[in-house]
Amino acid sequence: MTAEPRASILAVDDRPENLFALEAILEPLGHTVVRANSGEEALRQVLQQDFACILLDVQMPGMNGFETAQLIKSRERSRLTPILFLTAISKDDAFIFEGYSVGAVDYMFKPFNPDILRSKVAVFIDLYLKTQQLQEQERRLRESERRELELRHRGELQASEARMAEIVSSAMEAIITFDGAGRITLFNAAAERMFGVSAEQTAGRPVHDFFEPDFDAASLDAICAAGRTAGGEAGPAPSPRSRALTGTRPGGDSFPVEASLSCLQLEDERVFTVIARDISERKRAEEALRQQAISLAQTSEQLKQLNDQLQTRQRELEAAMSARSRFYASMSHELRTPINAILGYSSLLLDNIYGELNEQQSRGIERANKAARHLLELVNDILDLSKIEAGKVDLEIQNATFPDVIQDLFITVRPLADEHGSELALDPCPVPVTVVTDPRRVRQILLNLLSNAIKFGEGKPITVTCRPGDDGGVVVSVVDRGRGIPEEDLDKIFDEFVQLHQPDPQQGTGLGLPISRRLAELLEGSLEVHSRVGEGSTFTLSLPAKVAPPPAIREDPFETMALTGAAARATAEAPAAE
């Protein structure tokens, strides 16, 4: 069983018989009574041990009770010790007040009741023991917390070491540590793969066996010095700098290495860490890139020369195209005059202005007149094509309302349709659609499509559909039910001077569809075809809601000359045929 805790009581009196009496009174409490014959001896006892309470006589030779109490209370450790003053003489209120003022908890007069004194002392002893018990519990609690903290720190340290070991073992870079003497202490798996040697074979070996140049003492000292603060105390190591080294394998093979070296300064030793990476592939890639850069520079120079040549050729081509356009314009003017003369005189002959013609003469002149009209159409188409290629087509932007444009064209092509026995039908838009475009060029496109549909429609019905476009424009389709176009020839029909082989060849220039598609693109639209042999063809013209105004076109003097005169005005609206 645990022994009952004991407390010490200090009794201070200059008379021994009073001390014996106090000791006898307090003996039933079962605690230790320490006697002091003077104030000085009481102070020595207080310095040596702690007391549950102090019974202090007021009148003593030398240092009286008040002075002794004041010194006891001035000491930090004993300032809370309860003091009971005992006196037989100093009973005035002044003495009592002074006693309480120096820190006493009670002031008793002799003779006093032993039971009362014993009860008061017992209360102070109980308070003292409980305070000691609380302090002991607090000490044990702090000790338990310290042990728990140490265990937690030890567990965290072990977990950190385990994580560090896992990181080191699974790192992609080679990690090697060595001591101040250059002896290897750690060689991870990546280092084993890099150098082709196991960690067991490297333990204790000099690190210089694996790297060139060697890590001399001066460089190691400099690395450790860089990791110390200006005050000389160890601080966090700075970011390690990369350095180029050469790795050496046991077989003698060497390879380029990029490595960083750091120093950990402990109390009695230094630990160095090398993190290395084999950069053989990178060096090869850099060399390949360097060679590619040289090759690219050479190629760039060649391309520059070719570009200069292309620019020269382009200027020559532009000059040639300009000369061709001027030639077309001039020749068109020169050709139109005699052609119109032929047409005029042949018409006069057919009208019997110069006398009656027999049947054979009429047929001959009609064939000459037809050939002249075909030649005039060819001249007009060549001029249109040259103007489109030169970007000199003058657009007159204004409103065009559908289906009014189509109905006007039906009046123009009705005689041709009747001649071939084709019936024209219009599937109009649900509501009229007005777009901003060049109506004259739109009529030229649709006139060509309708003429082709009549010529190659084999006398079957021809339908023109009109519907609003998704973008606010208009979509017009010309549908015939003729012989159709083979799939392999669909792209050819938009090439210049191409006429497909037909069972009954129709006379044409081979420029109508190419001009129509280029005019559609010039109007920011498109011209597409869908056809099946034996079922017919569908040509679809799509126009936007509004065409941007064209830039101003500088007049070419040759072209201006070609487009003036009565002959040019007479043929401006001539239908282009495929």
XYZ file of C-alpha atoms in Angstrom:
578
model
C 0.000 0.000 0.000
C 1.129 3.548 -0.679
C 2.250 5.482 2.430
C 0.159 8.476 3.407
C 1.752 11.737 2.210
C 3.342 13.817 4.969
C 3.753 17.575 5.142
C 6.196 19.727 7.117
C 5.160 22.499 9.511
C 7.654 25.203 10.559
C 7.317 26.445 14.163
C 9.385 29.551 14.962
C 9.818 30.787 18.599
C 12.760 31.944 20.644
C 11.526 29.982 23.679
C 12.114 26.166 23.524
C 9.199 25.383 25.866
C 6.809 27.091 23.403
C 8.203 24.978 20.575
C 7.700 21.801 22.617
C 4.132 22.851 23.348
C 3.409 23.502 19.653
C 4.927 20.162 18.696
C 2.722 18.407 21.235
C -0.396 20.178 20.020
C 0.284 19.295 16.370
C 1.489 15.724 16.943
C -2.043 14.206 16.429
C -2.040 15.496 12.872
C 0.685 12.979 12.017
C 2.944 15.408 10.126
C 6.499 16.654 10.677
C 7.084 19.729 12.833
C 10.339 21.544 12.147
C 11.541 23.889 14.922
C 13.392 27.196 14.487
C 14.651 29.310 17.433
C 15.024 32.589 15.504
C 14.051 34.439 12.365
C 17.428 33.717 10.763
C 17.098 29.967 11.345
C 13.547 30.086 9.984
C 14.850 31.625 6.757
C 17.461 28.887 6.428
C 14.765 26.204 6.809
C 12.557 27.882 4.208
C 15.475 27.868 1.784
C 16.038 24.120 2.326
C 12.453 22.819 2.008
C 8.798 23.668 1.466
C 6.280 23.900 4.336
C 2.521 23.495 4.474
C 2.328 26.470 6.875
C 4.509 28.518 9.239
C 3.667 29.252 12.914
C 5.632 32.427 13.633
C 6.134 34.203 16.987
C 5.921 37.988 16.752
C 8.306 39.041 19.548
C 11.758 37.566 19.022
C 15.201 38.990 19.697
C 17.105 40.157 16.646
C 14.747 39.690 13.660
C 11.147 39.838 14.829
C 8.254 37.938 13.289
C 7.102 40.733 10.979
C 10.557 41.110 9.392
C 10.903 37.350 9.022
C 7.467 37.100 7.335
C 8.311 39.944 4.965
C 11.515 38.180 3.801
C 9.712 34.849 3.405
C 7.010 36.487 1.252
C 9.611 38.218 -0.911
C 10.946 34.861 -2.097
C 9.078 33.557 -5.193
C 8.974 29.932 -4.044
C 7.654 30.656 -0.535
C 5.488 33.710 -1.173
C 2.302 31.590 -1.090
C 3.176 29.681 2.115
C 0.497 30.441 4.797
C 1.864 32.258 7.938
C 0.047 32.244 11.293
C 1.307 34.816 13.827
C 1.329 33.710 17.516
C 1.819 36.338 20.238
C 1.191 36.872 23.931
C 2.106 40.560 24.069
C 1.475 42.375 20.750
C -2.295 42.486 20.872
C -2.903 46.040 19.712
C -4.737 46.654 16.469
C -1.625 48.249 14.987
C 0.340 45.033 15.457
C -2.522 42.964 14.084
C -2.770 45.234 11.003
C 0.981 45.055 10.448
C 0.857 41.266 10.671
C -1.802 41.014 7.979
C -0.030 43.613 5.846
C 3.163 41.539 5.630
C 1.177 38.540 4.345
C -0.143 36.645 7.342
C -3.318 34.580 6.986
C -4.151 34.605 10.743
C -3.176 36.339 13.961
C -3.677 34.312 17.201
C -3.175 35.319 20.832
C -1.600 33.167 23.529
C -2.865 31.256 25.311
C -4.851 29.828 22.411
C -7.180 26.896 22.170
C -5.159 23.850 20.981
C -8.095 22.405 19.066
C -8.648 25.606 17.123
C -4.954 25.879 16.277
C -4.842 22.227 15.222
C -7.944 22.649 13.044
C -6.518 25.695 11.262
C -3.187 23.983 10.660
C -5.014 20.869 9.411
C -6.812 23.012 6.805
C -3.519 24.436 5.555
C -1.945 20.979 5.473
C -4.881 19.667 3.442
C -4.583 22.554 0.986
C -0.847 22.000 0.724
C -1.196 18.262 0.081
C -3.896 18.823 -2.540
C -1.708 21.422 -4.213
C 1.188 18.988 -4.206
C -1.068 16.323 -5.612
C -2.219 18.645 -8.396
C 1.364 19.599 -9.170
C 2.334 15.932 -9.291
C -0.569 15.190 -11.612
C 0.413 18.116 -13.779
C 4.007 16.878 -13.857
C 2.893 13.391 -14.805
C 0.566 14.832 -17.464
C 3.423 16.858 -18.951
C 5.640 13.811 -18.827
C 2.950 11.744 -20.572
C 2.496 14.432 -23.207
C 6.248 14.589 -23.725
C 6.455 10.811 -24.141
C 3.468 10.894 -26.506
C 5.078 13.705 -28.506
C 8.324 11.781 -28.671
C 6.494 8.677 -29.856
C 4.593 10.697 -32.491
C 7.778 12.363 -33.660
C 9.513 9.004 -33.755
C 6.657 7.555 -35.808
C 6.681 10.537 -38.169
C 10.432 10.232 -38.488
C 10.149 6.546 -39.302
C 7.366 7.234 -41.826
C 9.405 10.036 -43.348
C 12.420 7.777 -43.587
C 10.285 5.079 -45.211
C 8.857 7.572 -47.711
C 12.308 8.918 -48.435
C 13.613 5.408 -48.962
C 10.710 4.660 -51.321
C 11.289 7.897 -53.241
C 15.001 7.247 -53.534
C 14.494 3.641 -54.631
C 11.813 4.528 -57.226
C 13.383 7.745 -58.541
C 14.130 7.865 -62.268
C 17.406 9.720 -61.663
C 20.443 8.021 -60.202
C 20.902 9.031 -56.540
C 24.249 8.341 -54.873
C 25.355 9.453 -51.398
C 28.901 9.356 -50.034
C 30.673 10.527 -46.877
C 33.438 13.051 -46.404
C 36.034 10.444 -47.344
C 34.314 9.837 -50.677
C 32.980 6.358 -49.760
C 29.604 5.421 -51.195
C 26.827 4.907 -48.638
C 23.735 4.737 -50.891
C 23.259 3.565 -54.476
C 19.629 3.510 -55.650
C 18.017 1.310 -58.314
C 18.281 3.965 -61.030
C 22.018 4.223 -60.356
C 22.269 0.431 -60.643
C 20.630 0.578 -64.063
C 22.728 3.540 -65.183
C 26.120 2.115 -64.197
C 25.315 -1.586 -64.627
C 26.406 -2.579 -61.109
C 24.466 -3.611 -57.978
C 24.261 -1.528 -54.807
C 26.010 -4.267 -52.791
C 29.038 -4.065 -55.065
C 29.316 -0.292 -54.630
C 29.019 -0.066 -50.830
C 32.185 1.538 -49.462
C 33.768 2.063 -52.882
C 35.172 5.501 -53.806
C 32.688 7.663 -55.700
C 35.530 8.653 -58.041
C 35.318 5.192 -59.626
C 32.080 6.259 -61.303
C 32.590 9.922 -62.252
C 35.088 12.072 -64.092
C 36.502 14.526 -63.191
C 37.011 13.636 -59.543
C 35.271 15.494 -56.718
C 38.331 17.095 -55.124
C 38.381 18.287 -51.517
C 38.299 21.957 -52.507
C 35.093 21.578 -54.529
C 33.427 19.590 -51.731
C 34.389 22.231 -49.157
C 32.997 24.948 -51.410
C 29.675 23.099 -51.738
C 29.376 22.723 -47.963
C 30.370 26.357 -47.411
C 27.615 27.486 -49.777
C 25.092 25.658 -47.581
C 25.963 27.663 -44.470
C 24.514 31.023 -43.480
C 26.567 34.165 -43.109
C 26.571 33.709 -39.305
C 28.320 30.404 -39.621
C 25.341 28.278 -38.574
C 24.112 25.484 -40.784
C 21.182 26.528 -42.875
C 19.118 25.069 -45.694
C 21.255 24.097 -48.631
C 20.866 26.287 -51.725
C 19.473 24.905 -54.932
C 22.157 22.597 -56.344
C 23.649 23.682 -59.634
C 23.863 21.298 -62.545
C 27.295 20.340 -63.752
C 28.447 18.297 -66.696
C 30.291 15.108 -65.781
C 31.302 11.887 -67.462
C 29.997 8.631 -66.023
C 32.189 5.516 -66.100
C 30.877 1.963 -66.056
C 32.904 -0.964 -64.688
C 33.554 -2.165 -68.239
C 35.230 1.129 -69.102
C 32.353 2.641 -71.078
C 31.894 6.362 -70.545
C 28.781 8.467 -71.168
C 27.755 12.097 -70.609
C 26.034 12.874 -67.312
C 24.211 15.914 -65.980
C 24.532 15.919 -62.183
C 23.849 18.093 -59.151
C 25.856 17.826 -55.916
C 24.640 18.906 -52.473
C 26.081 18.747 -48.948
C 24.380 17.953 -45.627
C 26.470 19.174 -42.682
C 25.793 17.118 -39.529
C 27.395 17.558 -36.115
C 30.357 15.259 -36.684
C 30.200 14.352 -40.375
C 29.272 15.524 -43.870
C 27.020 13.654 -46.274
C 27.143 14.428 -50.001
C 24.371 13.566 -52.468
C 24.784 13.248 -56.237
C 21.668 13.230 -58.426
C 22.735 12.197 -61.930
C 21.009 11.731 -65.262
C 22.316 9.987 -68.364
C 21.995 12.555 -71.176
C 23.355 10.411 -74.008
C 20.026 10.488 -75.850
C 19.726 14.230 -75.357
C 23.221 14.811 -76.698
C 22.410 12.711 -79.747
C 19.140 14.606 -80.200
C 20.952 17.950 -79.865
C 23.472 16.891 -82.469
C 20.659 15.745 -84.761
C 18.889 19.088 -84.219
C 22.106 20.929 -84.996
C 22.484 19.003 -88.234
C 18.818 19.661 -89.029
C 19.340 23.365 -88.340
C 22.255 23.408 -90.770
C 20.199 21.525 -93.338
C 17.240 23.839 -92.719
C 19.428 26.888 -93.233
C 20.655 25.459 -96.503
C 17.110 24.571 -97.559
C 15.916 28.030 -96.552
C 18.555 29.589 -98.753
C 17.525 27.352 -101.639
C 13.862 28.219 -101.037
C 14.759 31.894 -101.019
C 16.452 31.510 -104.380
C 13.473 29.546 -105.722
C 11.106 32.175 -104.329
C 13.060 34.892 -106.090
C 12.836 32.873 -109.286
C 9.085 32.349 -108.773
C 8.555 36.045 -108.197
C 10.448 36.778 -111.398
C 8.365 34.183 -113.242
C 5.197 35.604 -111.700
C 6.057 39.100 -112.898
C 6.795 37.683 -116.325
C 3.499 35.744 -116.267
C 1.560 38.811 -115.163
C 3.160 40.799 -117.954
C 2.303 38.026 -120.428
C -1.299 37.827 -119.160
C -1.607 41.571 -119.416
C -0.265 41.455 -122.961
C -2.681 38.596 -123.757
C -5.604 40.572 -122.348
C -4.653 43.577 -124.446
C -4.263 41.266 -127.432
C -7.726 39.736 -126.827
C -9.286 43.188 -126.489
C -7.597 44.528 -129.593
C -8.290 41.416 -131.659
C -11.908 41.314 -130.486
C -12.365 44.857 -131.749
C -10.590 44.091 -134.997
C -12.533 40.841 -135.524
C -15.941 42.177 -134.645
C -15.905 44.786 -137.452
C -15.470 42.320 -140.373
C -17.728 39.725 -138.686
C -20.496 42.250 -138.302
C -19.941 43.264 -141.929
C -20.340 39.622 -142.979
C -23.490 39.311 -140.876
C -24.868 42.540 -142.284
C -24.220 41.747 -145.964
C -25.421 38.143 -145.609
C -28.642 39.418 -144.018
C -29.093 41.836 -146.924
C -28.583 39.012 -149.388
C -31.070 36.780 -147.561
C -33.580 39.663 -147.607
C -33.198 39.776 -151.447
C -31.979 43.374 -151.320
C -29.550 42.637 -154.159
C -31.905 40.422 -156.107
C -33.547 37.039 -155.898
C -31.461 34.043 -154.766
C -32.043 30.512 -155.800
C -32.464 27.800 -153.172
C -28.850 26.616 -153.296
C -27.526 30.196 -152.949
C -29.820 30.844 -149.943
C -28.642 27.694 -148.154
C -24.998 28.683 -148.696
C -25.471 32.202 -147.415
C -27.434 30.899 -144.362
C -24.564 28.574 -143.505
C -22.123 31.505 -143.851
C -24.369 33.670 -141.641
C -24.582 30.921 -138.976
C -20.802 30.449 -139.003
C -20.296 34.204 -138.606
C -22.671 34.320 -135.596
C -20.778 31.394 -134.015
C -17.485 33.195 -134.587
C -18.902 36.349 -132.990
C -20.031 34.354 -129.932
C -16.529 32.888 -129.638
C -14.943 36.357 -129.797
C -17.339 37.659 -127.130
C -16.694 34.658 -124.832
C -12.910 34.968 -125.157
C -13.153 38.650 -124.256
C -15.340 37.878 -121.202
C -12.935 35.151 -120.054
C -9.903 37.408 -120.422
C -11.603 40.172 -118.421
C -12.521 37.728 -115.611
C -8.965 36.358 -115.460
C -7.554 39.901 -115.363
C -10.009 40.881 -112.587
C -11.420 43.692 -114.669
C -15.079 42.726 -114.773
C -17.130 45.783 -113.960
C -20.065 44.828 -111.707
C -23.149 46.998 -111.520
C -24.567 46.211 -108.071
C -28.318 46.708 -107.713
C -31.455 44.856 -106.596
C -32.567 41.714 -108.432
C -35.930 40.136 -107.598
C -36.702 36.459 -108.132
C -38.588 34.932 -109.890
C -38.954 38.092 -112.046
C -35.451 37.649 -113.469
C -36.261 34.067 -114.530
C -39.584 35.022 -116.117
C -37.839 37.706 -118.201
C -35.345 35.104 -119.433
C -38.144 32.723 -120.414
C -39.302 35.346 -122.951
C -35.781 35.456 -124.438
C -35.260 31.681 -124.748
C -38.842 30.753 -125.674
C -38.117 30.711 -129.447
C -35.109 28.426 -128.923
C -37.182 26.104 -126.701
C -39.948 25.953 -129.293
C -37.387 25.163 -131.982
C -36.177 22.126 -129.975
C -39.641 21.128 -128.751
C -38.868 21.676 -125.034
C -41.491 22.895 -122.604
C -40.340 25.470 -120.008
C -41.791 25.350 -116.485
C -41.113 27.604 -113.461
C -41.393 26.433 -109.873
C -41.292 29.881 -108.247
C -40.226 30.896 -104.737
C -42.981 30.823 -102.089
C -42.410 34.545 -101.664
C -40.395 36.919 -103.863
C -36.716 37.093 -102.908
C -34.665 40.242 -103.550
C -30.878 40.105 -103.481
C -28.263 42.786 -104.067
C -26.126 41.642 -106.998
C -25.370 42.341 -110.677
C -28.591 41.416 -112.545
C -26.879 41.548 -115.942
C -24.283 38.921 -114.944
C -26.956 36.772 -113.275
C -28.991 36.812 -116.505
C -25.835 35.892 -118.453
C -25.310 32.829 -116.197
C -28.941 31.677 -116.279
C -29.215 32.317 -120.039
C -26.260 30.023 -120.625
C -27.744 27.316 -118.351
C -31.137 27.522 -120.062
C -29.568 27.443 -123.559
C -27.555 24.324 -122.658
C -30.626 22.647 -121.118
C -32.605 23.287 -124.316
C -29.813 22.132 -126.628
C -29.024 18.948 -124.714
C -32.471 18.229 -123.174
C -33.643 16.094 -126.152
C -36.916 18.032 -126.375
C -38.038 16.994 -122.880
C -39.552 19.398 -120.311
C -37.198 21.797 -118.527
C -37.967 23.035 -115.007
C -36.462 26.018 -113.204
C -36.870 26.038 -109.407
C -36.318 28.983 -107.101
C -36.100 28.966 -103.301
C -34.703 31.248 -100.574
C -31.181 30.447 -99.367
C -30.251 29.732 -95.744
C -28.189 32.935 -95.591
C -30.937 35.164 -96.949
C -29.876 34.740 -100.585
C -31.458 32.745 -103.377
C -30.890 29.300 -104.929
C -31.902 28.711 -108.591
C -31.806 25.244 -110.206
C -32.145 24.470 -113.924
C -33.320 20.864 -114.349
C -33.440 19.007 -117.676
C -34.330 15.384 -118.404
C -31.910 14.868 -121.243
C -29.067 12.436 -121.808
C -27.095 13.497 -118.717
C -23.329 13.760 -118.183
C -21.039 10.853 -117.220
C -19.614 11.171 -113.705
C -16.017 11.208 -114.945
C -16.827 14.242 -117.145
C -18.525 16.399 -114.505
C -15.333 18.314 -113.640
C -14.296 18.706 -117.284
C -17.344 20.712 -118.334
C -16.060 23.719 -116.369
C -12.692 23.733 -118.202
C -12.091 26.182 -121.045
C -12.585 25.016 -124.672
C -13.866 21.566 -123.587
C -16.818 20.070 -125.447
C -17.981 16.580 -124.541
C -18.441 14.000 -127.288
C -22.170 13.795 -128.052
C -24.079 11.547 -130.478
C -25.295 14.675 -132.264
C -22.698 17.401 -131.571
C -24.156 20.820 -130.818
C -22.380 23.911 -131.986
C -20.773 25.897 -129.133
C -17.598 27.651 -128.016
C -16.760 25.468 -124.981
C -16.534 28.623 -122.803
C -20.117 29.108 -121.579
C -19.943 27.004 -118.394
C -16.405 28.092 -117.384
C -17.455 31.734 -117.746
C -20.685 31.071 -115.826
C -18.890 29.440 -112.865
C -16.321 32.251 -112.702
C -19.046 34.871 -112.811
C -20.899 33.034 -109.992
C -17.722 33.077 -107.858
C -17.220 36.755 -108.740
C -20.731 37.360 -107.344
C -19.634 35.523 -104.127
C -21.849 32.557 -105.025
C -21.362 29.107 -106.526
C -22.412 27.014 -109.512
C -22.709 23.246 -108.997
C -23.898 20.348 -111.162
C -25.533 17.020 -110.425
C -26.142 14.593 -113.284
C -26.862 10.919 -114.071
C -26.566 9.406 -117.514
C -30.010 8.876 -118.995
C -31.794 10.854 -116.283
C -30.732 14.427 -116.998
C -28.732 17.187 -115.294
C -29.351 19.797 -112.602
C -27.294 22.999 -112.516
C -27.681 24.952 -109.248
C -26.750 28.629 -108.876
C -26.472 29.945 -105.292
C -26.251 33.704 -104.683
C -25.750 35.543 -101.366
C -28.120 38.150 -100.020
C -25.692 40.961 -100.782
C -22.525 41.325 -102.826
C -19.815 43.644 -101.559
C -19.205 46.626 -103.870
C -16.268 45.891 -106.169
C -13.090 48.036 -106.052
C -12.574 50.672 -108.713
C -11.137 49.172 -111.919
C -8.565 51.095 -113.900
C -9.541 51.186 -117.531
C -7.274 49.453 -120.064
C -7.086 51.628 -123.210
C -7.120 48.614 -125.525
C -10.113 47.087 -123.758
C -11.978 50.377 -123.702
C -11.433 50.697 -127.418
C -12.679 47.154 -127.965
C -15.894 47.684 -125.989
C -16.897 50.889 -127.754
C -18.799 51.180 -130.978
C -22.009 49.840 -132.333
C -20.657 46.307 -132.847
C -19.785 45.877 -129.135
C -23.195 47.217 -128.034
C -24.974 44.924 -130.487
C -23.324 41.772 -129.137
C -23.157 42.536 -125.372
C -26.301 40.498 -124.676
C -25.543 37.606 -127.066
C -26.239 34.245 -125.299
C -23.156 32.162 -124.491
C -23.547 28.462 -125.369
C -21.632 25.422 -124.293
